[in-house]
């Protein structure tokens, strides 16, 4: 889980600093630190304007539970992006 949180943090930084529009999973996967899984999340966002897993995390009880679990595992840093 720590590696996954780091991968998402790195992907967020990469996508924030890219100087062109990313419109597909394929576009995203050409960037450093963006693999298949994150590329799929980018495609979902392009298609729908949302990422279902992120929306779930942002909603009430699940967010609180996930934050508690992350803190317990020492991964709270990843939640600054939510």
PDB file of N, CA, C and O in Angstrom:
ATOM      1  N   UNK A   1       0.810  -1.204   0.000  1.00  0.00           N
ATOM      2  CA  UNK A   1       0.000   0.000   0.000  1.00  0.00           C
ATOM      3  C   UNK A   1       0.853   1.268   0.000  1.00  0.00           C
ATOM      4  O   UNK A   1       0.466   2.255  -0.590  1.00  0.00           O
ATOM      5  N   UNK A   2       1.979   1.241   0.668  1.00  0.00           N
ATOM      6  CA  UNK A   2       2.851   2.414   0.683  1.00  0.00           C
ATOM      7  C   UNK A   2       3.331   2.723  -0.733  1.00  0.00           C
ATOM      8  O   UNK A   2       3.338   3.880  -1.158  1.00  0.00           O
ATOM      9  N   UNK A   3       3.686   1.690  -1.477  1.00  0.00           N
ATOM     10  CA  UNK A   3       4.171   1.888  -2.842  1.00  0.00           C
ATOM     11  C   UNK A   3       3.068   2.432  -3.740  1.00  0.00           C
ATOM     12  O   UNK A   3       3.317   3.282  -4.595  1.00  0.00           O
ATOM     13  N   UNK A   4       1.855   1.962  -3.523  1.00  0.00           N
ATOM     14  CA  UNK A   4       0.718   2.443  -4.302  1.00  0.00           C
ATOM     15  C   UNK A   4       0.476   3.926  -4.026  1.00  0.00           C
ATOM     16  O   UNK A   4       0.256   4.716  -4.953  1.00  0.00           O
ATOM     17  N   UNK A   5       0.531   4.322  -2.770  1.00  0.00           N
ATOM     18  CA  UNK A   5       0.343   5.730  -2.402  1.00  0.00           C
ATOM     19  C   UNK A   5       1.434   6.596  -3.022  1.00  0.00           C
ATOM     20  O   UNK A   5       1.152   7.683  -3.538  1.00  0.00           O
ATOM     21  N   UNK A   6       2.655   6.104  -3.009  1.00  0.00           N
ATOM     22  CA  UNK A   6       3.762   6.859  -3.626  1.00  0.00           C
ATOM     23  C   UNK A   6       3.569   6.967  -5.134  1.00  0.00           C
ATOM     24  O   UNK A   6       3.855   8.010  -5.722  1.00  0.00           O
ATOM     25  N   UNK A   7       3.104   5.882  -5.751  1.00  0.00           N
ATOM     26  CA  UNK A   7       2.874   5.900  -7.202  1.00  0.00           C
ATOM     27  C   UNK A   7       1.812   6.931  -7.564  1.00  0.00           C
ATOM     28  O   UNK A   7       1.970   7.682  -8.537  1.00  0.00           O
ATOM     29  N   UNK A   8       0.743   6.985  -6.786  1.00  0.00           N
ATOM     30  CA  UNK A   8      -0.302   7.980  -7.049  1.00  0.00           C
ATOM     31  C   UNK A   8       0.211   9.393  -6.813  1.00  0.00           C
ATOM     32  O   UNK A   8      -0.084  10.303  -7.598  1.00  0.00           O
ATOM     33  N   UNK A   9       0.993   9.593  -5.784  1.00  0.00           N
ATOM     34  CA  UNK A   9       1.549  10.924  -5.514  1.00  0.00           C
ATOM     35  C   UNK A   9       2.458  11.359  -6.660  1.00  0.00           C
ATOM     36  O   UNK A   9       2.396  12.508  -7.118  1.00  0.00           O
ATOM     37  N   UNK A  10       3.281  10.442  -7.145  1.00  0.00           N
ATOM     38  CA  UNK A  10       4.180  10.749  -8.266  1.00  0.00           C
ATOM     39  C   UNK A  10       3.365  11.040  -9.531  1.00  0.00           C
ATOM     40  O   UNK A  10       3.681  11.969 -10.280  1.00  0.00           O
ATOM     41  N   UNK A  11       2.315  10.263  -9.763  1.00  0.00           N
ATOM     42  CA  UNK A  11       1.473  10.473 -10.945  1.00  0.00           C
ATOM     43  C   UNK A  11       0.778  11.825 -10.885  1.00  0.00           C
ATOM     44  O   UNK A  11       0.691  12.532 -11.893  1.00  0.00           O
ATOM     45  N   UNK A  12       0.302  12.198  -9.710  1.00  0.00           N
ATOM     46  CA  UNK A  12      -0.344  13.502  -9.537  1.00  0.00           C
ATOM     47  C   UNK A  12       0.642  14.612  -9.873  1.00  0.00           C
ATOM     48  O   UNK A  12       0.317  15.557 -10.592  1.00  0.00           O
ATOM     49  N   UNK A  13       1.850  14.494  -9.380  1.00  0.00           N
ATOM     50  CA  UNK A  13       2.867  15.510  -9.667  1.00  0.00           C
ATOM     51  C   UNK A  13       3.153  15.571 -11.165  1.00  0.00           C
ATOM     52  O   UNK A  13       3.223  16.650 -11.759  1.00  0.00           O
ATOM     53  N   UNK A  14       3.310  14.422 -11.790  1.00  0.00           N
ATOM     54  CA  UNK A  14       3.590  14.374 -13.227  1.00  0.00           C
ATOM     55  C   UNK A  14       2.456  15.002 -14.023  1.00  0.00           C
ATOM     56  O   UNK A  14       2.689  15.843 -14.892  1.00  0.00           O
ATOM     57  N   UNK A  15       1.221  14.607 -13.723  1.00  0.00           N
ATOM     58  CA  UNK A  15       0.069  15.114 -14.472  1.00  0.00           C
ATOM     59  C   UNK A  15      -0.153  16.607 -14.235  1.00  0.00           C
ATOM     60  O   UNK A  15      -0.590  17.320 -15.141  1.00  0.00           O
ATOM     61  N   UNK A  16       0.168  17.073 -13.053  1.00  0.00           N
ATOM     62  CA  UNK A  16       0.022  18.496 -12.736  1.00  0.00           C
ATOM     63  C   UNK A  16       1.015  19.338 -13.521  1.00  0.00           C
ATOM     64  O   UNK A  16       0.705  20.460 -13.914  1.00  0.00           O
ATOM     65  N   UNK A  17       2.185  18.794 -13.779  1.00  0.00           N
ATOM     66  CA  UNK A  17       3.248  19.562 -14.423  1.00  0.00           C
ATOM     67  C   UNK A  17       3.377  19.327 -15.926  1.00  0.00           C
ATOM     68  O   UNK A  17       4.251  19.924 -16.554  1.00  0.00           O
ATOM     69  N   UNK A  18       2.534  18.497 -16.505  1.00  0.00           N
ATOM     70  CA  UNK A  18       2.639  18.227 -17.942  1.00  0.00           C
ATOM     71  C   UNK A  18       2.180  19.457 -18.726  1.00  0.00           C
ATOM     72  O   UNK A  18       1.274  20.170 -18.316  1.00  0.00           O
ATOM     73  N   UNK A  19       2.847  19.713 -19.839  1.00  0.00           N
ATOM     74  CA  UNK A  19       2.575  20.925 -20.605  1.00  0.00           C
ATOM     75  C   UNK A  19       1.651  20.711 -21.807  1.00  0.00           C
ATOM     76  O   UNK A  19       1.555  21.560 -22.684  1.00  0.00           O
ATOM     77  N   UNK A  20       0.981  19.579 -21.833  1.00  0.00           N
ATOM     78  CA  UNK A  20       0.032  19.309 -22.919  1.00  0.00           C
ATOM     79  C   UNK A  20      -1.204  18.621 -22.360  1.00  0.00           C
ATOM     80  O   UNK A  20      -1.191  18.106 -21.240  1.00  0.00           O
ATOM     81  N   UNK A  21      -2.256  18.628 -23.135  1.00  0.00           N
ATOM     82  CA  UNK A  21      -3.510  18.013 -22.704  1.00  0.00           C
ATOM     83  C   UNK A  21      -3.405  16.494 -22.825  1.00  0.00           C
ATOM     84  O   UNK A  21      -2.985  15.976 -23.862  1.00  0.00           O
ATOM     85  N   UNK A  22      -3.788  15.815 -21.775  1.00  0.00           N
ATOM     86  CA  UNK A  22      -3.795  14.354 -21.759  1.00  0.00           C
ATOM     87  C   UNK A  22      -5.242  13.919 -21.987  1.00  0.00           C
ATOM     88  O   UNK A  22      -6.117  14.215 -21.177  1.00  0.00           O
ATOM     89  N   UNK A  23      -5.489  13.225 -23.088  1.00  0.00           N
ATOM     90  CA  UNK A  23      -6.862  12.884 -23.459  1.00  0.00           C
ATOM     91  C   UNK A  23      -7.165  11.393 -23.448  1.00  0.00           C
ATOM     92  O   UNK A  23      -8.320  11.006 -23.574  1.00  0.00           O
ATOM     93  N   UNK A  24      -6.135  10.565 -23.321  1.00  0.00           N
ATOM     94  CA  UNK A  24      -6.352   9.119 -23.339  1.00  0.00           C
ATOM     95  C   UNK A  24      -5.408   8.417 -22.367  1.00  0.00           C
ATOM     96  O   UNK A  24      -4.392   8.976 -21.942  1.00  0.00           O
ATOM     97  N   UNK A  25      -5.769   7.184 -22.067  1.00  0.00           N
ATOM     98  CA  UNK A  25      -4.905   6.322 -21.255  1.00  0.00           C
ATOM     99  C   UNK A  25      -3.538   6.204 -21.917  1.00  0.00           C
ATOM    100  O   UNK A  25      -2.505   6.275 -21.263  1.00  0.00           O
ATOM    101  N   UNK A  26      -3.542   6.054 -23.238  1.00  0.00           N
ATOM    102  CA  UNK A  26      -2.296   5.909 -23.990  1.00  0.00           C
ATOM    103  C   UNK A  26      -1.414   7.156 -23.824  1.00  0.00           C
ATOM    104  O   UNK A  26      -0.207   7.039 -23.622  1.00  0.00           O
ATOM    105  N   UNK A  27      -2.023   8.352 -23.909  1.00  0.00           N
ATOM    106  CA  UNK A  27      -1.275   9.600 -23.680  1.00  0.00           C
ATOM    107  C   UNK A  27      -0.654   9.602 -22.289  1.00  0.00           C
ATOM    108  O   UNK A  27       0.507   9.966 -22.117  1.00  0.00           O
ATOM    109  N   UNK A  28      -1.456   9.231 -21.297  1.00  0.00           N
ATOM    110  CA  UNK A  28      -0.987   9.245 -19.912  1.00  0.00           C
ATOM    111  C   UNK A  28       0.166   8.272 -19.708  1.00  0.00           C
ATOM    112  O   UNK A  28       1.147   8.595 -19.031  1.00  0.00           O
ATOM    113  N   UNK A  29       0.055   7.094 -20.308  1.00  0.00           N
ATOM    114  CA  UNK A  29       1.068   6.058 -20.097  1.00  0.00           C
ATOM    115  C   UNK A  29       2.404   6.390 -20.760  1.00  0.00           C
ATOM    116  O   UNK A  29       3.409   5.748 -20.470  1.00  0.00           O
ATOM    117  N   UNK A  30       2.447   7.402 -21.596  1.00  0.00           N
ATOM    118  CA  UNK A  30       3.712   7.851 -22.185  1.00  0.00           C
ATOM    119  C   UNK A  30       4.522   8.687 -21.197  1.00  0.00           C
ATOM    120  O   UNK A  30       5.700   8.922 -21.404  1.00  0.00           O
ATOM    121  N   UNK A  31       3.860   9.130 -20.130  1.00  0.00           N
ATOM    122  CA  UNK A  31       4.518   9.965 -19.126  1.00  0.00           C
ATOM    123  C   UNK A  31       5.235   9.108 -18.091  1.00  0.00           C
ATOM    124  O   UNK A  31       4.788   7.997 -17.781  1.00  0.00           O
ATOM    125  N   UNK A  32       6.333   9.611 -17.531  1.00  0.00           N
ATOM    126  CA  UNK A  32       7.048   8.842 -16.500  1.00  0.00           C
ATOM    127  C   UNK A  32       6.186   8.644 -15.259  1.00  0.00           C
ATOM    128  O   UNK A  32       5.496   9.564 -14.821  1.00  0.00           O
ATOM    129  N   UNK A  33       6.203   7.418 -14.747  1.00  0.00           N
ATOM    130  CA  UNK A  33       5.483   7.120 -13.514  1.00  0.00           C
ATOM    131  C   UNK A  33       4.007   6.796 -13.705  1.00  0.00           C
ATOM    132  O   UNK A  33       3.292   6.599 -12.730  1.00  0.00           O
ATOM    133  N   UNK A  34       3.541   6.741 -14.951  1.00  0.00           N
ATOM    134  CA  UNK A  34       2.137   6.422 -15.218  1.00  0.00           C
ATOM    135  C   UNK A  34       2.081   5.047 -15.873  1.00  0.00           C
ATOM    136  O   UNK A  34       2.515   4.866 -17.014  1.00  0.00           O
ATOM    137  N   UNK A  35       1.546   4.085 -15.137  1.00  0.00           N
ATOM    138  CA  UNK A  35       1.404   2.736 -15.663  1.00  0.00           C
ATOM    139  C   UNK A  35      -0.033   2.460 -16.071  1.00  0.00           C
ATOM    140  O   UNK A  35      -0.868   3.369 -16.142  1.00  0.00           O
ATOM    141  N   UNK A  36      -0.322   1.200 -16.318  1.00  0.00           N
ATOM    142  CA  UNK A  36      -1.641   0.792 -16.796  1.00  0.00           C
ATOM    143  C   UNK A  36      -2.760   1.186 -15.827  1.00  0.00           C
ATOM    144  O   UNK A  36      -3.773   1.749 -16.227  1.00  0.00           O
ATOM    145  N   UNK A  37      -2.589   0.884 -14.556  1.00  0.00           N
ATOM    146  CA  UNK A  37      -3.636   1.139 -13.562  1.00  0.00           C
ATOM    147  C   UNK A  37      -3.963   2.630 -13.455  1.00  0.00           C
ATOM    148  O   UNK A  37      -5.129   3.029 -13.486  1.00  0.00           O
ATOM    149  N   UNK A  38      -2.940   3.456 -13.331  1.00  0.00           N
ATOM    150  CA  UNK A  38      -3.169   4.892 -13.231  1.00  0.00           C
ATOM    151  C   UNK A  38      -3.659   5.432 -14.571  1.00  0.00           C
ATOM    152  O   UNK A  38      -4.524   6.303 -14.614  1.00  0.00           O
ATOM    153  N   UNK A  39      -3.145   4.888 -15.663  1.00  0.00           N
ATOM    154  CA  UNK A  39      -3.636   5.268 -16.990  1.00  0.00           C
ATOM    155  C   UNK A  39      -5.128   5.030 -17.131  1.00  0.00           C
ATOM    156  O   UNK A  39      -5.854   5.845 -17.721  1.00  0.00           O
ATOM    157  N   UNK A  40      -5.606   3.927 -16.573  1.00  0.00           N
ATOM    158  CA  UNK A  40      -7.042   3.627 -16.604  1.00  0.00           C
ATOM    159  C   UNK A  40      -7.834   4.649 -15.792  1.00  0.00           C
ATOM    160  O   UNK A  40      -8.938   5.035 -16.182  1.00  0.00           O
ATOM    161  N   UNK A  41      -7.280   5.082 -14.676  1.00  0.00           N
ATOM    162  CA  UNK A  41      -7.948   6.118 -13.860  1.00  0.00           C
ATOM    163  C   UNK A  41      -8.003   7.441 -14.632  1.00  0.00           C
ATOM    164  O   UNK A  41      -9.001   8.155 -14.583  1.00  0.00           O
ATOM    165  N   UNK A  42      -6.938   7.756 -15.348  1.00  0.00           N
ATOM    166  CA  UNK A  42      -6.925   8.975 -16.169  1.00  0.00           C
ATOM    167  C   UNK A  42      -8.004   8.884 -17.234  1.00  0.00           C
ATOM    168  O   UNK A  42      -8.773   9.829 -17.451  1.00  0.00           O
ATOM    169  N   UNK A  43      -8.111   7.737 -17.899  1.00  0.00           N
ATOM    170  CA  UNK A  43      -9.132   7.552 -18.936  1.00  0.00           C
ATOM    171  C   UNK A  43     -10.531   7.686 -18.350  1.00  0.00           C
ATOM    172  O   UNK A  43     -11.407   8.325 -18.940  1.00  0.00           O
ATOM    173  N   UNK A  44     -10.749   7.097 -17.180  1.00  0.00           N
ATOM    174  CA  UNK A  44     -12.043   7.205 -16.501  1.00  0.00           C
ATOM    175  C   UNK A  44     -12.372   8.673 -16.227  1.00  0.00           C
ATOM    176  O   UNK A  44     -13.504   9.121 -16.450  1.00  0.00           O
ATOM    177  N   UNK A  45     -11.379   9.431 -15.780  1.00  0.00           N
ATOM    178  CA  UNK A  45     -11.603  10.847 -15.502  1.00  0.00           C
ATOM    179  C   UNK A  45     -11.909  11.625 -16.788  1.00  0.00           C
ATOM    180  O   UNK A  45     -12.806  12.460 -16.815  1.00  0.00           O
ATOM    181  N   UNK A  46     -11.187  11.340 -17.841  1.00  0.00           N
ATOM    182  CA  UNK A  46     -11.426  12.013 -19.127  1.00  0.00           C
ATOM    183  C   UNK A  46     -12.839  11.699 -19.618  1.00  0.00           C
ATOM    184  O   UNK A  46     -13.561  12.587 -20.082  1.00  0.00           O
ATOM    185  N   UNK A  47     -13.257  10.451 -19.495  1.00  0.00           N
ATOM    186  CA  UNK A  47     -14.568  10.022 -19.987  1.00  0.00           C
ATOM    187  C   UNK A  47     -15.732  10.524 -19.146  1.00  0.00           C
ATOM    188  O   UNK A  47     -16.787  10.863 -19.680  1.00  0.00           O
ATOM    189  N   UNK A  48     -15.557  10.569 -17.827  1.00  0.00           N
ATOM    190  CA  UNK A  48     -16.695  10.840 -16.936  1.00  0.00           C
ATOM    191  C   UNK A  48     -16.554  12.103 -16.093  1.00  0.00           C
ATOM    192  O   UNK A  48     -17.536  12.539 -15.485  1.00  0.00           O
ATOM    193  N   UNK A  49     -15.338  12.629 -16.005  1.00  0.00           N
ATOM    194  CA  UNK A  49     -15.103  13.777 -15.136  1.00  0.00           C
ATOM    195  C   UNK A  49     -14.933  13.395 -13.675  1.00  0.00           C
ATOM    196  O   UNK A  49     -14.841  14.250 -12.802  1.00  0.00           O
ATOM    197  N   UNK A  50     -14.897  12.097 -13.402  1.00  0.00           N
ATOM    198  CA  UNK A  50     -14.746  11.590 -12.033  1.00  0.00           C
ATOM    199  C   UNK A  50     -13.906  10.325 -12.040  1.00  0.00           C
ATOM    200  O   UNK A  50     -13.719   9.701 -13.080  1.00  0.00           O
ATOM    201  N   UNK A  51     -13.475   9.947 -10.841  1.00  0.00           N
ATOM    202  CA  UNK A  51     -12.850   8.646 -10.628  1.00  0.00           C
ATOM    203  C   UNK A  51     -13.652   8.004  -9.502  1.00  0.00           C
ATOM    204  O   UNK A  51     -13.643   8.498  -8.372  1.00  0.00           O
ATOM    205  N   UNK A  52     -14.363   6.944  -9.822  1.00  0.00           N
ATOM    206  CA  UNK A  52     -15.299   6.319  -8.876  1.00  0.00           C
ATOM    207  C   UNK A  52     -14.631   5.985  -7.541  1.00  0.00           C
ATOM    208  O   UNK A  52     -15.188   6.263  -6.477  1.00  0.00           O
ATOM    209  N   UNK A  53     -13.449   5.410  -7.586  1.00  0.00           N
ATOM    210  CA  UNK A  53     -12.761   5.029  -6.340  1.00  0.00           C
ATOM    211  C   UNK A  53     -12.453   6.261  -5.487  1.00  0.00           C
ATOM    212  O   UNK A  53     -12.576   6.222  -4.267  1.00  0.00           O
ATOM    213  N   UNK A  54     -12.089   7.352  -6.117  1.00  0.00           N
ATOM    214  CA  UNK A  54     -11.807   8.589  -5.388  1.00  0.00           C
ATOM    215  C   UNK A  54     -13.088   9.173  -4.800  1.00  0.00           C
ATOM    216  O   UNK A  54     -13.105   9.627  -3.656  1.00  0.00           O
ATOM    217  N   UNK A  55     -14.160   9.132  -5.559  1.00  0.00           N
ATOM    218  CA  UNK A  55     -15.449   9.619  -5.057  1.00  0.00           C
ATOM    219  C   UNK A  55     -15.886   8.823  -3.832  1.00  0.00           C
ATOM    220  O   UNK A  55     -16.396   9.387  -2.869  1.00  0.00           O
ATOM    221  N   UNK A  56     -15.653   7.522  -3.869  1.00  0.00           N
ATOM    222  CA  UNK A  56     -15.985   6.683  -2.706  1.00  0.00           C
ATOM    223  C   UNK A  56     -15.173   7.092  -1.491  1.00  0.00           C
ATOM    224  O   UNK A  56     -15.683   7.188  -0.385  1.00  0.00           O
ATOM    225  N   UNK A  57     -13.873   7.317  -1.712  1.00  0.00           N
ATOM    226  CA  UNK A  57     -13.006   7.722  -0.606  1.00  0.00           C
ATOM    227  C   UNK A  57     -13.416   9.066  -0.032  1.00  0.00           C
ATOM    228  O   UNK A  57     -13.348   9.284   1.172  1.00  0.00           O
ATOM    229  N   UNK A  58     -13.833   9.969  -0.893  1.00  0.00           N
ATOM    230  CA  UNK A  58     -14.213  11.312  -0.449  1.00  0.00           C
ATOM    231  C   UNK A  58     -15.542  11.329   0.294  1.00  0.00           C
ATOM    232  O   UNK A  58     -15.848  12.284   0.986  1.00  0.00           O
ATOM    233  N   UNK A  59     -16.324  10.289   0.140  1.00  0.00           N
ATOM    234  CA  UNK A  59     -17.635  10.273   0.781  1.00  0.00           C
ATOM    235  C   UNK A  59     -17.542   9.764   2.212  1.00  0.00           C
ATOM    236  O   UNK A  59     -16.982   8.724   2.484  1.00  0.00           O
ATOM    237  N   UNK A  60     -18.065  10.554   3.121  1.00  0.00           N
ATOM    238  CA  UNK A  60     -18.232  10.282   4.539  1.00  0.00           C
ATOM    239  C   UNK A  60     -17.443   9.199   5.208  1.00  0.00           C
ATOM    240  O   UNK A  60     -16.246   9.293   5.372  1.00  0.00           O
ATOM    241  N   UNK A  61     -18.141   8.159   5.633  1.00  0.00           N
ATOM    242  CA  UNK A  61     -17.576   7.127   6.493  1.00  0.00           C
ATOM    243  C   UNK A  61     -16.381   6.424   5.873  1.00  0.00           C
ATOM    244  O   UNK A  61     -15.424   6.109   6.573  1.00  0.00           O
ATOM    245  N   UNK A  62     -16.437   6.162   4.580  1.00  0.00           N
ATOM    246  CA  UNK A  62     -15.339   5.446   3.952  1.00  0.00           C
ATOM    247  C   UNK A  62     -14.055   6.271   4.023  1.00  0.00           C
ATOM    248  O   UNK A  62     -12.985   5.736   4.251  1.00  0.00           O
ATOM    249  N   UNK A  63     -14.163   7.585   3.845  1.00  0.00           N
ATOM    250  CA  UNK A  63     -12.974   8.439   3.921  1.00  0.00           C
ATOM    251  C   UNK A  63     -12.379   8.387   5.327  1.00  0.00           C
ATOM    252  O   UNK A  63     -11.176   8.236   5.490  1.00  0.00           O
ATOM    253  N   UNK A  64     -13.234   8.529   6.328  1.00  0.00           N
ATOM    254  CA  UNK A  64     -12.743   8.497   7.704  1.00  0.00           C
ATOM    255  C   UNK A  64     -12.074   7.166   8.019  1.00  0.00           C
ATOM    256  O   UNK A  64     -11.011   7.132   8.623  1.00  0.00           O
ATOM    257  N   UNK A  65     -12.692   6.083   7.579  1.00  0.00           N
ATOM    258  CA  UNK A  65     -12.128   4.759   7.819  1.00  0.00           C
ATOM    259  C   UNK A  65     -10.795   4.600   7.093  1.00  0.00           C
ATOM    260  O   UNK A  65      -9.818   4.101   7.659  1.00  0.00           O
ATOM    261  N   UNK A  66     -10.733   5.037   5.846  1.00  0.00           N
ATOM    262  CA  UNK A  66      -9.501   4.927   5.070  1.00  0.00           C
ATOM    263  C   UNK A  66      -8.391   5.783   5.676  1.00  0.00           C
ATOM    264  O   UNK A  66      -7.232   5.364   5.731  1.00  0.00           O
ATOM    265  N   UNK A  67      -8.735   6.990   6.132  1.00  0.00           N
ATOM    266  CA  UNK A  67      -7.739   7.859   6.765  1.00  0.00           C
ATOM    267  C   UNK A  67      -7.194   7.231   8.044  1.00  0.00           C
ATOM    268  O   UNK A  67      -5.984   7.258   8.282  1.00  0.00           O
ATOM    269  N   UNK A  68      -8.089   6.660   8.856  1.00  0.00           N
ATOM    270  CA  UNK A  68      -7.640   6.003  10.091  1.00  0.00           C
ATOM    271  C   UNK A  68      -6.698   4.847   9.772  1.00  0.00           C
ATOM    272  O   UNK A  68      -5.663   4.676  10.400  1.00  0.00           O
ATOM    273  N   UNK A  69      -7.067   4.047   8.794  1.00  0.00           N
ATOM    274  CA  UNK A  69      -6.244   2.902   8.415  1.00  0.00           C
ATOM    275  C   UNK A  69      -4.895   3.371   7.867  1.00  0.00           C
ATOM    276  O   UNK A  69      -3.849   2.804   8.197  1.00  0.00           O
ATOM    277  N   UNK A  70      -4.896   4.414   7.063  1.00  0.00           N
ATOM    278  CA  UNK A  70      -3.648   4.941   6.511  1.00  0.00           C
ATOM    279  C   UNK A  70      -2.753   5.481   7.619  1.00  0.00           C
ATOM    280  O   UNK A  70      -1.537   5.255   7.608  1.00  0.00           O
ATOM    281  N   UNK A  71      -3.338   6.188   8.573  1.00  0.00           N
ATOM    282  CA  UNK A  71      -2.556   6.706   9.696  1.00  0.00           C
ATOM    283  C   UNK A  71      -1.954   5.555  10.491  1.00  0.00           C
ATOM    284  O   UNK A  71      -0.800   5.598  10.895  1.00  0.00           O
ATOM    285  N   UNK A  72      -2.763   4.514  10.697  1.00  0.00           N
ATOM    286  CA  UNK A  72      -2.286   3.347  11.434  1.00  0.00           C
ATOM    287  C   UNK A  72      -1.094   2.708  10.719  1.00  0.00           C
ATOM    288  O   UNK A  72      -0.140   2.263  11.349  1.00  0.00           O
ATOM    289  N   UNK A  73      -1.132   2.708   9.393  1.00  0.00           N
ATOM    290  CA  UNK A  73      -0.049   2.108   8.617  1.00  0.00           C
ATOM    291  C   UNK A  73       1.043   3.113   8.267  1.00  0.00           C
ATOM    292  O   UNK A  73       1.975   2.785   7.547  1.00  0.00           O
ATOM    293  N   UNK A  74       0.896   4.370   8.723  1.00  0.00           N
ATOM    294  CA  UNK A  74       1.902   5.374   8.436  1.00  0.00           C
ATOM    295  C   UNK A  74       1.851   5.920   7.025  1.00  0.00           C
ATOM    296  O   UNK A  74       2.840   6.355   6.464  1.00  0.00           O
ATOM    297  N   UNK A  75       0.662   5.892   6.414  1.00  0.00           N
ATOM    298  CA  UNK A  75       0.522   6.333   5.030  1.00  0.00           C
ATOM    299  C   UNK A  75      -0.352   7.573   4.901  1.00  0.00           C
ATOM    300  O   UNK A  75      -0.854   7.881   3.838  1.00  0.00           O
ATOM    301  N   UNK A  76      -0.531   8.303   5.941  1.00  0.00           N
ATOM    302  CA  UNK A  76      -1.417   9.449   5.943  1.00  0.00           C
ATOM    303  C   UNK A  76      -1.069  10.514   4.921  1.00  0.00           C
ATOM    304  O   UNK A  76      -1.918  11.264   4.474  1.00  0.00           O
ATOM    305  N   UNK A  77       0.180  10.581   4.517  1.00  0.00           N
ATOM    306  CA  UNK A  77       0.639  11.586   3.553  1.00  0.00           C
ATOM    307  C   UNK A  77      -0.156  11.518   2.254  1.00  0.00           C
ATOM    308  O   UNK A  77      -0.432  12.527   1.629  1.00  0.00           O
ATOM    309  N   UNK A  78      -0.561  10.338   1.839  1.00  0.00           N
ATOM    310  CA  UNK A  78      -1.299  10.190   0.580  1.00  0.00           C
ATOM    311  C   UNK A  78      -2.631  10.921   0.621  1.00  0.00           C
ATOM    312  O   UNK A  78      -3.137  11.353  -0.411  1.00  0.00           O
ATOM    313  N   UNK A  79      -3.196  11.118   1.791  1.00  0.00           N
ATOM    314  CA  UNK A  79      -4.516  11.745   1.900  1.00  0.00           C
ATOM    315  C   UNK A  79      -4.486  13.253   1.709  1.00  0.00           C
ATOM    316  O   UNK A  79      -5.525  13.869   1.546  1.00  0.00           O
ATOM    317  N   UNK A  80      -3.320  13.860   1.648  1.00  0.00           N
ATOM    318  CA  UNK A  80      -3.287  15.295   1.395  1.00  0.00           C
ATOM    319  C   UNK A  80      -3.757  15.605  -0.019  1.00  0.00           C
ATOM    320  O   UNK A  80      -4.111  16.729  -0.314  1.00  0.00           O
ATOM    321  N   UNK A  81      -3.791  14.615  -0.888  1.00  0.00           N
ATOM    322  CA  UNK A  81      -4.225  14.819  -2.269  1.00  0.00           C
ATOM    323  C   UNK A  81      -5.731  14.677  -2.442  1.00  0.00           C
ATOM    324  O   UNK A  81      -6.248  14.947  -3.494  1.00  0.00           O
ATOM    325  N   UNK A  82      -6.443  14.238  -1.408  1.00  0.00           N
ATOM    326  CA  UNK A  82      -7.886  14.006  -1.558  1.00  0.00           C
ATOM    327  C   UNK A  82      -8.651  15.267  -1.380  1.00  0.00           C
ATOM    328  O   UNK A  82      -8.768  16.003  -0.631  1.00  0.00           O
TER     329      UNK A  82
END
